[in-house]
C-alpha angles and dihedrals in degrees: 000000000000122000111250110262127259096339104110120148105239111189120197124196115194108214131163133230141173087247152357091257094055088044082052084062104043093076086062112040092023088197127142102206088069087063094054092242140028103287093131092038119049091333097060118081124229115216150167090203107106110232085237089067083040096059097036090051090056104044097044106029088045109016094035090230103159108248092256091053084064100129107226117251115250116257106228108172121005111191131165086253101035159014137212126197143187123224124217117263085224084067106042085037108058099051089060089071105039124098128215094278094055088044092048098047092050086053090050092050099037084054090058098045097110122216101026131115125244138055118346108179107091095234100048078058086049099049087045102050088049091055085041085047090053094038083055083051098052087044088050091052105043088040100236130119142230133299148149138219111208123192142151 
């Protein structure tokens, strides 16, 4: 019996930490008191939207960076089971700033890119970028910065 092709359920969880070297840790305790908070409890954010839609949504739909300007995220533990990656500051940062205008036109202009993955209705991207608007603020606020934990 063969394994149905290229349809695996990857699941992220955007979680914050001091350091990489505290994120390169979180895969294996999983527990949020190491965090000092609850980012990997109430405060992370589950997701099937992959952080390289996330990023791209933000830069270009907020900061107007063309889509191939897009910096890559930075690759933090790489495991046969895991991943963990760090998302650029010019991507949690930006969203802490903006109003509703700013948040509802991205949503408008990220729904109209063609041929990328992630959310295309105009509302599901503007639901997304205001939990991604109150996740920037609970970073902000515990110092910490961006990851994700990526696994199937």
């Amino acid at each position: 019996m063969s394994r149905s092709s290229g349809l695996v359920g990857v699941t992220y969880k955007y979680f914050g930490a001091p350091d990489g070297a505290t994120a390169a840790r979180v895969p294996i305790s999983m527990r949020p008191e190491e965090l000092g908070g609850d980012e990997l409890g109430m405060g992370g954010m589950f997701s099937k939207i992959k952080p390289e839609t996330v990023a791209a949504m933000v830069l270009t739909g907020i900061q107007g960076i063309p889509l191939n300007k897009v910096p890559p995220l930075e690759l933090v533990v790489l495991h046969p089971d895991y991943a963990v990656v760090k998302l650029p500051m010019t991507v949690v940062d930006p969203l802490r700033g903006v109003g509703e205008e700013s948040v509802g036109a991205a949503a408008f202009i990220w729904s109209t890119v063609p041929d990328r993955g992630g959310p295309r209705d105009a509302f599901n991207v503007y639901q997304l970028l205001h939990e991604w608007q109150d996740f920037s603020h609970r970073l902000h606020d515990a110092g910490h910065q961006a990851y994700c934990l990526v696994w199937p």
